[in-house]
Short mmCIF file of C-alpha atoms and ligand atoms in Angstrom, two decimals:
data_model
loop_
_atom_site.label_atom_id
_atom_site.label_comp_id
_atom_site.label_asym_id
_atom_site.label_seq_id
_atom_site.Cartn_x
_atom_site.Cartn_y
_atom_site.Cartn_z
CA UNK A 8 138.12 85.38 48.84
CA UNK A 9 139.39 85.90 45.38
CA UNK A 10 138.28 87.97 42.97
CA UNK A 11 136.26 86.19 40.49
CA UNK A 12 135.18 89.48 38.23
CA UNK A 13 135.66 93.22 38.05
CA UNK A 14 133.58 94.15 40.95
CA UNK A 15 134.95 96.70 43.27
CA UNK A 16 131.75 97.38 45.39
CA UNK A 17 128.69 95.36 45.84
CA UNK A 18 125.71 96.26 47.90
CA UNK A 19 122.71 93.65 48.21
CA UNK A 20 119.43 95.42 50.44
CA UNK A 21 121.69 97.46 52.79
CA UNK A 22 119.41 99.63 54.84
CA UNK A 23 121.21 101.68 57.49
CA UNK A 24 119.42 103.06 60.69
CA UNK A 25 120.19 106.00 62.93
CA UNK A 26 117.93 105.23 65.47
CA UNK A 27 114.52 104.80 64.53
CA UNK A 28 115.35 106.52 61.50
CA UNK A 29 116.09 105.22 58.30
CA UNK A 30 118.85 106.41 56.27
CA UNK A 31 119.29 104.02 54.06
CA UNK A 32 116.79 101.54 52.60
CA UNK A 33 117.48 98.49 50.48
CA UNK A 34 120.19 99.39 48.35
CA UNK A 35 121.56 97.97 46.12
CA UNK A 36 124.14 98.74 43.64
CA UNK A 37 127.27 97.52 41.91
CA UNK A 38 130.57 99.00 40.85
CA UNK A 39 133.11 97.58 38.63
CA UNK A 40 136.84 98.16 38.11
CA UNK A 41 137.37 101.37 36.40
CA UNK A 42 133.98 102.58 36.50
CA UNK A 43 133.20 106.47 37.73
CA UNK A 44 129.65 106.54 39.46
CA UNK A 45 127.97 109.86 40.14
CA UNK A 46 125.67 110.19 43.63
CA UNK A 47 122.86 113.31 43.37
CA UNK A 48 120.09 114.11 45.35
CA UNK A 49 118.40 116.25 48.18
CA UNK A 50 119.69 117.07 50.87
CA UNK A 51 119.41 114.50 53.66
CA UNK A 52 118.26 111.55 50.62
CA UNK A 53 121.61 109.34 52.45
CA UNK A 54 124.35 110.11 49.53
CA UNK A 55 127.34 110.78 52.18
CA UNK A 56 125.61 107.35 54.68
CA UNK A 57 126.30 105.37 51.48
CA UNK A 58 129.63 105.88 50.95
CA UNK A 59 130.43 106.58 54.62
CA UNK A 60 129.14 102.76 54.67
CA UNK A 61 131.07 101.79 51.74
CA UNK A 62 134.26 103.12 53.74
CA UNK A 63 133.14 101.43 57.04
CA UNK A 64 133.26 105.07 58.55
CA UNK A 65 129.65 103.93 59.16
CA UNK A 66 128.35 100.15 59.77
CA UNK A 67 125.13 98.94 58.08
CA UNK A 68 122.63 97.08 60.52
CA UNK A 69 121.43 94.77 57.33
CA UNK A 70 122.18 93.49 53.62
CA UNK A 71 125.10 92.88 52.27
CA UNK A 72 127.93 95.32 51.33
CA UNK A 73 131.42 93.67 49.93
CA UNK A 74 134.29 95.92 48.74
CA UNK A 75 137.08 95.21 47.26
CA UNK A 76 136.21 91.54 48.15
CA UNK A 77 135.99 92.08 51.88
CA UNK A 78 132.56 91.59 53.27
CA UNK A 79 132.01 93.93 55.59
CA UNK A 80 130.98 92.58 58.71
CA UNK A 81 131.39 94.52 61.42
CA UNK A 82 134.63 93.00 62.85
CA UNK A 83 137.46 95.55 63.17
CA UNK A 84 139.22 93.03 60.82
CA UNK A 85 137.21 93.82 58.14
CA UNK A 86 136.36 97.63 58.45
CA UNK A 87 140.91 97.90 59.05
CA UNK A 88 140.90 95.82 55.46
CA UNK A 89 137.96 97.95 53.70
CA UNK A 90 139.79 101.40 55.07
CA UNK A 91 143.18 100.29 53.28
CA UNK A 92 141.46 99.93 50.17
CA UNK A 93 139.28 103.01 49.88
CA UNK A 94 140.42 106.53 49.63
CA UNK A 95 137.67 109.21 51.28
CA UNK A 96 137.73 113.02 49.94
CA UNK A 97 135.73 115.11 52.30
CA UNK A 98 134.16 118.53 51.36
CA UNK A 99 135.52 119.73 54.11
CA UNK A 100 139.66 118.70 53.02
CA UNK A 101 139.98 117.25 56.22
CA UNK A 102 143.79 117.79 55.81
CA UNK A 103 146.26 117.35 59.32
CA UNK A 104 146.74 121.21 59.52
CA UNK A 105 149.84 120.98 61.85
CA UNK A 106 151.80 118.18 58.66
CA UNK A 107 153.19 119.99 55.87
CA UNK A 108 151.61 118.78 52.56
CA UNK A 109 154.17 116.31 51.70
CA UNK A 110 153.87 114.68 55.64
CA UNK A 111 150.29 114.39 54.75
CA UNK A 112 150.62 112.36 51.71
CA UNK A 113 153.11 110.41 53.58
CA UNK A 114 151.75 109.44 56.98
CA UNK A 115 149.34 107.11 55.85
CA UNK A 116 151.62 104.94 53.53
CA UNK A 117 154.02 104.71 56.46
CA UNK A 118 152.05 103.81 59.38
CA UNK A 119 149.15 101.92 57.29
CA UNK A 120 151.49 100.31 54.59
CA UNK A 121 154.87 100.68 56.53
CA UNK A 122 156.57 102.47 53.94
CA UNK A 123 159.97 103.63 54.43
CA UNK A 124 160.05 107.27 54.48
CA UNK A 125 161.62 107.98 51.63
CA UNK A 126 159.50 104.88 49.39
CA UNK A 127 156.43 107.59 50.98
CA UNK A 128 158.10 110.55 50.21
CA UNK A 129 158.49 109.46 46.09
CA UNK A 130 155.12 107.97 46.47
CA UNK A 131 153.66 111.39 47.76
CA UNK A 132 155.70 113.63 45.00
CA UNK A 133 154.46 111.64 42.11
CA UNK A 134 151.15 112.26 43.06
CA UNK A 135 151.07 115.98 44.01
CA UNK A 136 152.81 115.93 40.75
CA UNK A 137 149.56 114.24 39.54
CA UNK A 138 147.49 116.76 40.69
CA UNK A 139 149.65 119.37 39.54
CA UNK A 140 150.76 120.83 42.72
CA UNK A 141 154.62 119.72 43.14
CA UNK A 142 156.17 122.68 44.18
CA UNK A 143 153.15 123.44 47.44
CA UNK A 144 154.84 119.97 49.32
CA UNK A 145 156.29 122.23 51.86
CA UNK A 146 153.77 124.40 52.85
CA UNK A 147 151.14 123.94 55.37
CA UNK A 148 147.55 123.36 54.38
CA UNK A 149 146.54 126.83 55.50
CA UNK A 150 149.20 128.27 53.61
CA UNK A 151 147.06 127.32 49.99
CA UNK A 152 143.43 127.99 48.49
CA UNK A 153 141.11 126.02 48.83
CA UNK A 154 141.22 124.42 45.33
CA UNK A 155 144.87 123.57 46.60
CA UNK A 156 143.92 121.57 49.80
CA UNK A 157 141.43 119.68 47.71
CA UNK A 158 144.25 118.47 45.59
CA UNK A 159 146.07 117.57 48.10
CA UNK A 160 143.67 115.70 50.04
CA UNK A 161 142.82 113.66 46.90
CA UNK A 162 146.56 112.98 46.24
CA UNK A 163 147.11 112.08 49.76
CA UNK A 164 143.99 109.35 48.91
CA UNK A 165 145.79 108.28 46.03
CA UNK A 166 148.95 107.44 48.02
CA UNK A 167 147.51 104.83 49.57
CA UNK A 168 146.69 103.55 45.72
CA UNK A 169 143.04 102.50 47.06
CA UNK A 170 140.94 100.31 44.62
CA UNK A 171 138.25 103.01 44.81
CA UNK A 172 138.10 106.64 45.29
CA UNK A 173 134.96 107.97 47.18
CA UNK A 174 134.38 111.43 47.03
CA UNK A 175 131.69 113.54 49.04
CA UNK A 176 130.97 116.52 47.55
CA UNK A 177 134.74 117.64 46.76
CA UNK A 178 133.82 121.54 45.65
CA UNK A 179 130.68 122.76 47.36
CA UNK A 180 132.65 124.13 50.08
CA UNK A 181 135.06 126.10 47.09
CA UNK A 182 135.08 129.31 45.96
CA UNK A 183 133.84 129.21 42.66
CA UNK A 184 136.83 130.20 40.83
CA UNK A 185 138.11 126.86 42.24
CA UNK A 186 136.11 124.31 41.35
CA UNK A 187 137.18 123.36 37.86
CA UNK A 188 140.35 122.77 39.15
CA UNK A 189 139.11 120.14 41.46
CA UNK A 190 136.84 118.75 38.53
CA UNK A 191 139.87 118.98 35.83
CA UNK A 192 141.40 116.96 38.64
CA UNK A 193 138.72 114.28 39.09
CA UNK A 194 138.44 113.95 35.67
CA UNK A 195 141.67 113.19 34.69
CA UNK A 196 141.63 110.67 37.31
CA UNK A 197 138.30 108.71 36.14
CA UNK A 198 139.78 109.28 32.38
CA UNK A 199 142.85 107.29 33.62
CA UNK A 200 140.85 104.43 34.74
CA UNK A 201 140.31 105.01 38.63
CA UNK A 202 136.97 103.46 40.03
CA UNK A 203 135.07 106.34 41.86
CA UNK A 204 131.49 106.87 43.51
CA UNK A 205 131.56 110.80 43.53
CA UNK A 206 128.08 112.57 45.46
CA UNK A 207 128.02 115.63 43.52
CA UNK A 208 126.15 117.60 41.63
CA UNK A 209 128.56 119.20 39.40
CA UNK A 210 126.00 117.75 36.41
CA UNK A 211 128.66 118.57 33.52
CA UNK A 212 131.10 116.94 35.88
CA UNK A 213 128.80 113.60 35.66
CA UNK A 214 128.06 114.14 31.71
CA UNK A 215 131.69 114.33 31.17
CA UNK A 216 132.72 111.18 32.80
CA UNK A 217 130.23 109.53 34.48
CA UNK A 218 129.31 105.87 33.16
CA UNK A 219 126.38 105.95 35.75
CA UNK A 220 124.25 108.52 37.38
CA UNK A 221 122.28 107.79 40.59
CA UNK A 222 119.52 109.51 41.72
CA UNK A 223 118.62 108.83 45.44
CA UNK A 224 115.42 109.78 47.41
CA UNK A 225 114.91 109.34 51.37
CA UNK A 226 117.54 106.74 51.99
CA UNK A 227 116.75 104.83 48.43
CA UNK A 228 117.93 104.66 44.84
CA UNK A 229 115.23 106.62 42.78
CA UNK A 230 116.80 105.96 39.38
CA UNK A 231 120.33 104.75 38.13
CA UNK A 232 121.00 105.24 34.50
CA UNK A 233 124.15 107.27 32.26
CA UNK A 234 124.08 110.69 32.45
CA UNK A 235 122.37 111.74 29.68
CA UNK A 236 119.40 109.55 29.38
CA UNK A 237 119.11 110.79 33.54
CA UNK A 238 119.30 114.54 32.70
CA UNK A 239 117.51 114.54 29.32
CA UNK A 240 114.54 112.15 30.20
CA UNK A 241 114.57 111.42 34.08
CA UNK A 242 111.54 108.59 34.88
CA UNK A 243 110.54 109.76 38.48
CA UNK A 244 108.87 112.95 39.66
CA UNK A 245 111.29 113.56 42.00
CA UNK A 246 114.14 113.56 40.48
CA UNK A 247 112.62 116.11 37.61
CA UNK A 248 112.09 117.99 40.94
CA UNK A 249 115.79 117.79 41.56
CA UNK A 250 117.14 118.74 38.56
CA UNK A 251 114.74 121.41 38.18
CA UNK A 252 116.42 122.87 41.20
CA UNK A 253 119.84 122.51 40.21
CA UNK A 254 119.94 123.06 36.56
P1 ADP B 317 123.02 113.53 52.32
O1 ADP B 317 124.49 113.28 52.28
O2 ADP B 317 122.28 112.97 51.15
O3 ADP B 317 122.69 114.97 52.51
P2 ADP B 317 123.16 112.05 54.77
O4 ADP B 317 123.58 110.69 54.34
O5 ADP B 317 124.18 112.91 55.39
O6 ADP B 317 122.41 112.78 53.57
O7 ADP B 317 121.99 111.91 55.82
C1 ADP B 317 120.82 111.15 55.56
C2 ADP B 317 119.90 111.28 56.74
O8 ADP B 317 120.47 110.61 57.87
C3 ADP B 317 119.65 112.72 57.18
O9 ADP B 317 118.30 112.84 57.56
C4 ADP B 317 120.57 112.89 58.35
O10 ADP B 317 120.03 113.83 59.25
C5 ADP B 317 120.60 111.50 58.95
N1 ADP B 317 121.89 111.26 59.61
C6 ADP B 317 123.10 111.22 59.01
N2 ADP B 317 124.08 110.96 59.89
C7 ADP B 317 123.46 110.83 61.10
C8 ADP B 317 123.92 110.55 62.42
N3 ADP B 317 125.23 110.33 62.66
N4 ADP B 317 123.01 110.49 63.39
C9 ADP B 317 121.69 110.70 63.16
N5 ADP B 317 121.20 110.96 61.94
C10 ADP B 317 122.06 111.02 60.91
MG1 MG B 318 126.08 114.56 52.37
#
């Protein structure tokens, strides 16, 4: 299926179910090329089931979710297509602790993308480079702060030069000190024109560079508007709620 617009992500009633329970219900949203969408909310409102979805790390049971012009249908065909496409940041770095950080960047683009290992190993030292961390490729993940595995997880994602960056709460599990440098990192990346759905709630994060905040509730989209008409005048009680707690 070609691409007949800018749409990177399209979600038409997707309601996901873990059981009886429903995480997600109806929703719907669209992303296009270029744009950087911010996910907030409660605990437990579905922010990491939507983009887990969006990744195919989780299937939907109904609606319609297409990325990057792949509907996602369940078939291994089409979860393989969506994975090559997306790159994930988990709060957690989720970095292979027994790779250096250079063999990290690199394993993907060679077994995914059958790189040649040294196409992979340029590939991976322009983008540590991009995240301003050249000179850590050799060392193991344990062997750098946390604020440095972050970096390197999201320039491992970038390797794979994915159509759309999800990220899942990149710096709640950081020291403080280190957050900026995660956020000085996203930011430059959504400045340069990357397409990302980021669930934080790093609120200057999202008034800095977010064309879209979205506000979800118990598995649906409360609100969806920019930034500041969100924080400044937000329409439902529950978000006020929210941002009462986190402001
Ligand atoms: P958030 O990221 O907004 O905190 P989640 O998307 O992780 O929320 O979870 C939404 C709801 O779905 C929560 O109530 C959570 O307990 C439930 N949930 C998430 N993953 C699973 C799972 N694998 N099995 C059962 N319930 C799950
Ligand atoms: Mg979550």
């Amino acid at each position: 299926m070609a691409d007949i617009d800018d749409t990177v992500v399209e979600a038409r009633k997707v309601c996901k179910f873990f059981g009886k329970f429903q995480a997600l219900a109806d929703v719907d949203l669209k992303v296009s090329k270029g744009e950087t969408i911010v996910v907030c909310g409660p605990s437990g409102s579905g922010k990491s089931t939507l983009i887990r979805c969006i990744n195919a790390l989780e299937q939907h049971q109904s609606g319609d979710l297409v990325v990057c012009g792949i509907p996602l249908s369940g078939t291994r065909a089409s979860i393989d297509a969506v994975r090559r496409r997306t790159g994930m940041v988990f709060q957690n770095f989720n970095l292979f602790p027994h790779m250096t950080v250079i063999e990290n960047c690199m394993i993907a683009p060679m077994k995914v993308k059958g790189m040649s290992r040294d196409e992979a190993r340029a590939t991976a030292e322009r983008f540590l480079k991009r995240v301003h961390i050249p000179e850590q490729a050799d060392k193991y993940p344990i062997q750098l702060s946390g604020g440095q595995q972050q970096r390197v997880a999201i320039a491992r994602a970038l390797s794979m030069s994915p159509d759309v960056m999800l990220f899942d709460e990149p710096t709640s599990a950081l020291d403080p000190e280190m957050v900026r440098e995660v956020l000085d990192t996203m930011v430059e990346l959504a400045q340069g024109g990357a397409t990302m759905i980021c669930v934080t709630h790093e609120m200057n994060f999202a008034r800095q560079v977010a064309d879209r905040v979205i506000f979800m509730d118990r598995g649906a989209i409360i609100e969806a508007g920019e930034p500041e008409a969100f924080f400044s005048a937000p329409r439902s009680e529950r978000a006020r709620e929210f941002l009462a707690q986190i402001l």
